[in-house]
CSV table of C-alpha atoms in Angstrom, one decimal:
chain,number,residue,atom,x,y,z
N,935,MET,CA,81.4,-1.4,45.5
N,936,PHE,CA,82.1,-2.1,49.2
N,937,HIS,CA,85.8,-1.2,49.5
N,938,ASN,CA,86.6,1.3,52.3
N,939,LYS,CA,82.9,1.9,53.1
N,940,ILE,CA,81.7,2.4,56.6
N,941,PHE,CA,78.1,1.4,57.5
N,942,ARG,CA,75.9,2.0,60.5
N,943,SER,CA,72.8,0.2,61.6
N,944,VAL,CA,69.5,1.9,61.0
N,945,ALA,CA,67.1,-0.9,61.8
N,946,ASN,CA,67.2,-4.4,63.3
N,947,THR,CA,64.8,-6.9,64.7
N,948,ASP,CA,64.6,-7.4,68.5
N,949,ASN,CA,66.6,-10.6,68.5
N,950,GLY,CA,69.7,-8.9,66.9
N,951,GLU,CA,72.6,-7.4,68.8
N,952,VAL,CA,73.7,-4.7,66.3
N,953,GLY,CA,72.4,-1.2,67.1
N,954,ASP,CA,72.8,2.4,66.1
N,955,GLU,CA,76.2,2.7,67.8
N,956,THR,CA,77.6,-0.3,65.8
N,957,ARG,CA,80.0,0.6,62.9
N,958,PHE,CA,81.1,-1.8,60.1
N,959,HIS,CA,84.3,-1.1,58.2
N,960,TYR,CA,84.1,-2.9,54.9
N,961,GLN,CA,87.0,-3.9,52.5
N,962,GLN,CA,86.8,-5.7,49.2
N,963,ASP,CA,89.1,-7.6,46.9
N,964,GLY,CA,87.3,-8.8,43.8
N,965,GLU,CA,84.6,-11.2,44.8
N,966,LEU,CA,85.8,-11.2,48.5
N,967,VAL,CA,84.4,-8.8,51.0
N,968,TRP,CA,85.2,-8.6,54.7
N,969,ALA,CA,84.6,-6.2,57.6
N,970,GLU,CA,85.5,-5.5,61.2
N,971,TYR,CA,82.7,-4.2,63.4
N,972,GLY,CA,81.9,-3.1,66.9
N,973,GLY,CA,80.1,-0.6,69.1
N,974,GLY,CA,77.0,-0.7,71.3
N,975,ALA,CA,76.4,-4.3,72.4
N,976,ILE,CA,79.2,-5.6,70.1
N,977,ARG,CA,82.7,-5.7,71.6
N,978,LYS,CA,84.4,-6.9,68.5
N,979,GLY,CA,83.2,-8.6,65.4
N,980,PHE,CA,84.3,-9.8,62.0
N,981,LEU,CA,82.5,-10.9,58.8
N,982,ILE,CA,83.5,-12.4,55.5
N,983,ALA,CA,81.4,-12.6,52.4
N,984,ALA,CA,81.3,-13.7,48.8
N,985,VAL,CA,79.9,-11.3,46.2
N,986,LEU,CA,77.2,-13.0,44.2
N,987,PRO,CA,76.4,-12.2,40.5
N,988,ASP,CA,73.5,-9.8,41.6
N,989,ASN,CA,76.0,-7.9,43.9
N,990,SER,CA,74.4,-9.4,47.1
N,991,LEU,CA,76.6,-10.8,49.8
N,992,ASP,CA,76.6,-14.3,51.0
N,993,MET,CA,78.0,-13.6,54.5
N,994,ARG,CA,79.2,-15.3,57.7
N,995,TYR,CA,79.7,-13.3,60.8
N,996,GLN,CA,81.0,-13.7,64.3
N,997,HIS,CA,81.4,-11.4,67.3
N,998,VAL,CA,81.8,-11.2,71.0
N,999,ASN,CA,79.2,-9.1,72.7
N,1000,THR,CA,79.6,-6.9,75.8
N,1001,GLN,CA,78.5,-9.8,78.0
N,1002,GLY,CA,81.4,-11.9,76.7
N,1003,ASP,CA,79.2,-14.3,74.6
N,1004,LEU,CA,80.7,-15.5,71.3
N,1005,MET,CA,77.9,-15.3,68.6
N,1006,THR,CA,77.9,-16.6,65.1
N,1007,GLY,CA,75.6,-16.4,62.1
N,1008,ARG,CA,74.9,-16.2,58.4
N,1009,CYS,CA,73.4,-13.4,56.4
N,1010,ARG,CA,72.3,-12.5,52.8
N,1011,SER,CA,72.8,-8.8,52.3
N,1012,THR,CA,71.3,-7.0,49.3
N,1013,PRO,CA,72.6,-3.6,48.3
N,1014,GLU,CA,70.5,-0.6,47.3
N,1015,VAL,CA,72.0,2.6,45.9
N,1016,LEU,CA,70.4,5.6,47.5
N,1017,PRO,CA,69.6,8.8,45.5
N,1018,ASP,CA,72.7,10.5,47.1
N,1019,GLY,CA,74.9,7.6,45.9
N,1020,ARG,CA,75.4,5.9,49.3
N,1021,LEU,CA,74.7,2.2,49.8
N,1022,ARG,CA,72.0,0.7,51.9
N,1023,LEU,CA,72.2,-3.0,52.7
N,1024,HIS,CA,69.0,-5.0,53.4
N,1025,GLU,CA,69.9,-8.0,55.4
N,1026,ARG,CA,68.2,-11.3,56.2
N,1027,TRP,CA,70.2,-13.2,58.8
N,1028,GLN,CA,70.1,-16.2,61.1
N,1029,TRP,CA,72.1,-17.0,64.2
N,1030,THR,CA,74.1,-20.2,64.1
N,1031,SER,CA,74.6,-20.0,67.8
N,1032,GLY,CA,72.3,-19.3,70.7
N,1033,ASP,CA,68.6,-19.8,69.9
N,1034,GLU,CA,69.4,-19.9,66.1
N,1035,SER,CA,66.5,-17.4,65.5
N,1036,ALA,CA,66.3,-15.3,62.3
N,1037,GLY,CA,65.9,-11.6,61.7
N,1038,GLU,CA,66.2,-8.7,59.3
N,1039,SER,CA,68.3,-5.5,59.5
N,1040,VAL,CA,69.3,-2.5,57.5
N,1041,VAL,CA,72.6,-0.8,57.5
N,1042,GLU,CA,73.5,2.4,55.6
N,1043,GLU,CA,76.8,3.9,54.4
N,1044,VAL,CA,77.9,6.9,56.5
């Protein structure tokens, strides 16, 4: 479902660092999903996730932003199949670094 997919951010709460220039390159091996990401305010990032029975992702992420800060967090990402067959991921996340605030974002397959 996620293997070799590229996603871009289409919405994020103000406390997030991912923006419309950020690209996520997903890979999948069975119940294991991982991605490398970067662009915009993100210099380099990585995520790893377990696919749950409902196809949502239980995810942990880490990145270095353009200011040089190492940021970490957790996310639950729920997929939606769009009418054209692309995936949209609805994400509820929380920083485990910095102010530990929470937010929501949406990324779509390009």
